[in-house]
C-alpha positions as semicolon CSV with decimal commas, in nm:
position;residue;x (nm);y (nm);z (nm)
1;X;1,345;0,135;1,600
2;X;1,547;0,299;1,354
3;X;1,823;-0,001;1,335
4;X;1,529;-0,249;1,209
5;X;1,492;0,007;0,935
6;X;1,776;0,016;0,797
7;X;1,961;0,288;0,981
8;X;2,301;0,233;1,204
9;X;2,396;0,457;1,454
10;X;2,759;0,406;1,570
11;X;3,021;0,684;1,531
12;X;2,899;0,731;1,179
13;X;2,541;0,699;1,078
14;X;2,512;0,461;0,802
15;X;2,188;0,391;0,622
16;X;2,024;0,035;0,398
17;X;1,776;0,161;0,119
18;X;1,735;-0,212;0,040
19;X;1,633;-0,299;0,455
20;X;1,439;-0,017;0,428
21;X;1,184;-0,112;0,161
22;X;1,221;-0,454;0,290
23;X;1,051;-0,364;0,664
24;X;0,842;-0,166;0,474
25;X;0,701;-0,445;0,257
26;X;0,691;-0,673;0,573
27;X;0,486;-0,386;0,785
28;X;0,210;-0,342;0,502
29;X;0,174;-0,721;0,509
30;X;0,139;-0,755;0,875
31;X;-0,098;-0,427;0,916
32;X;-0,294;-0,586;0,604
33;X;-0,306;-0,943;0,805
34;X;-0,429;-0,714;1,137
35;X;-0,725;-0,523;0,952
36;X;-0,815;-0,850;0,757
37;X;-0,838;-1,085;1,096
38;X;-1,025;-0,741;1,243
39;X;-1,314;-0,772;0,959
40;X;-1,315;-1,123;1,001
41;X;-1,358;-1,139;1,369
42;X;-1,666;-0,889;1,316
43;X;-1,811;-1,134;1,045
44;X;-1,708;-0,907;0,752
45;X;-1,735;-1,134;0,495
46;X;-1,450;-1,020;0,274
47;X;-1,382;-1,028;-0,145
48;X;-1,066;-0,924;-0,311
49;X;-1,130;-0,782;-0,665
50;X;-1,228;-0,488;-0,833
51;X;-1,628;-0,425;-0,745
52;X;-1,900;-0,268;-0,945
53;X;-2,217;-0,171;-0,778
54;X;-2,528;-0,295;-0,992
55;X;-2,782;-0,171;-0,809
56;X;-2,852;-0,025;-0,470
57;X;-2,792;-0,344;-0,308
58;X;-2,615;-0,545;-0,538
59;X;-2,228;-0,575;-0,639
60;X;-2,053;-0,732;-0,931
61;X;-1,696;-0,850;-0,805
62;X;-1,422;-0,948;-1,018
63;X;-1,198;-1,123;-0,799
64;X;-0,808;-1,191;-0,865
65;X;-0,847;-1,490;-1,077
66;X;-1,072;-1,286;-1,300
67;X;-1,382;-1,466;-1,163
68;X;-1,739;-1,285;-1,159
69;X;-1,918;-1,287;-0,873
70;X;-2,281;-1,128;-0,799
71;X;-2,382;-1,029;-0,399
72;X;-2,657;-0,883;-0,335
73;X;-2,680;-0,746;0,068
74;X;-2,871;-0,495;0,269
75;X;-2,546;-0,254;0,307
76;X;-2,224;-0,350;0,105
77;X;-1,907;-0,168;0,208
78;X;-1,655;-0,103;-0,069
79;X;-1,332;-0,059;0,026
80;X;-1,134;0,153;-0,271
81;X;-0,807;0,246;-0,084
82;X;-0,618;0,546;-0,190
83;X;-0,325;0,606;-0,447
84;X;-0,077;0,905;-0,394
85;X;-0,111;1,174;-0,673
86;X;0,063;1,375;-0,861
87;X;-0,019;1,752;-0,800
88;X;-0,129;1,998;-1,095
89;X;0,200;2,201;-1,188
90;X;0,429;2,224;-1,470
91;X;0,686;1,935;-1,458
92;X;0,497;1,700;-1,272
93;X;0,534;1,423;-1,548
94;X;0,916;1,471;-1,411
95;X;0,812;1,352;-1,042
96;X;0,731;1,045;-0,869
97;X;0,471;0,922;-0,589
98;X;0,554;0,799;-0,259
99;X;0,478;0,459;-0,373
100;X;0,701;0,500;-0,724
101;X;0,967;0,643;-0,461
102;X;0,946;0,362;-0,179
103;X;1,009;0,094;-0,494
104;X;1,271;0,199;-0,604
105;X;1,586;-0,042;-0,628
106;X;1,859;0,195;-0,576
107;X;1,851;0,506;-0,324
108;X;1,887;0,824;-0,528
109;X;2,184;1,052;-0,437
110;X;1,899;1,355;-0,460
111;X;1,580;1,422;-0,393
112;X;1,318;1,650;-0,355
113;X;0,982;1,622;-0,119
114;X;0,653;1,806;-0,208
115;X;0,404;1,762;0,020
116;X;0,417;1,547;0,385
C-alpha cells in the first residue's frame, strides 16, 4: 500500500509529500461517503451545520448556507467530531496539530512528534 501513498521502493526509497496528502484527502472523503450511506441506510436522517440544543428534545441547526432550522425528536444524536490539541507546556504556541501538519504544502526537512 505504501506506493499509493506516496512512497517508492526501488533501490532507493523515495517519498511524495504532495501524493501523500492527496490519498489522504481522497480516504477522508470516501470513509465520510461510507459512514454517511451507513446512517442513511439505518434512516438517520442527517443535517450538516453547527447544532444547538433548545430544549431536551429540540435542536436549532445552522446548516452550511447559514440557514436555521428547528427539529424537535424523541432522541437527537449530535455528532461534534474531534479536533487534535495542543498539549499544556511551554512553547506550544511554537507547534502544530496533526491536521495543521497533514496540510501543509511543502514537507519539512525536520520534525518533531509528541504524542501517537
Amino acid at each position: 500500500d505504501a506506493r499509493n501513498y506516496g512512497w517508492e521502493l526501488n533501490e532507493k526509497v523515495d517519498f511524495n509529500w504532495k501524493k501523500l496528502l492527496h490519498k489522504k484527502t481522497e480516504e477522508i472523503t470516501r470513509l465520510n461517503g461510507i459512514y454517511k450511506r451507513m446512517l442513511g441506510n439505518a434512516g438517520v436522517k442527517l443535517f450538516e451545520g453547527e447544532g444547538k440544543i433548545v430544549d431536551p428534545n429540540e435542536v436549532e441547526v445552522t446548516q452550511l448556507d447559514g440557514t436555521k432550522l428547528c427539529y424537535s425528536a424523541k432522541h437527537i444524536l449530535i455528532a461534534t467530531g474531534g479536533r487534535a490539541q495542543r498539549p499544556p507546556i511551554p512553547g506550544q504556541e511554537l507547534g502544530i496539530t496533526s491536521d495543521e501538519a497533514l496540510s501543509l504544502e511543502e514537507l519539512p526537512k525536520r520534525a518533531v512528534v509528541l504524542g501517537g
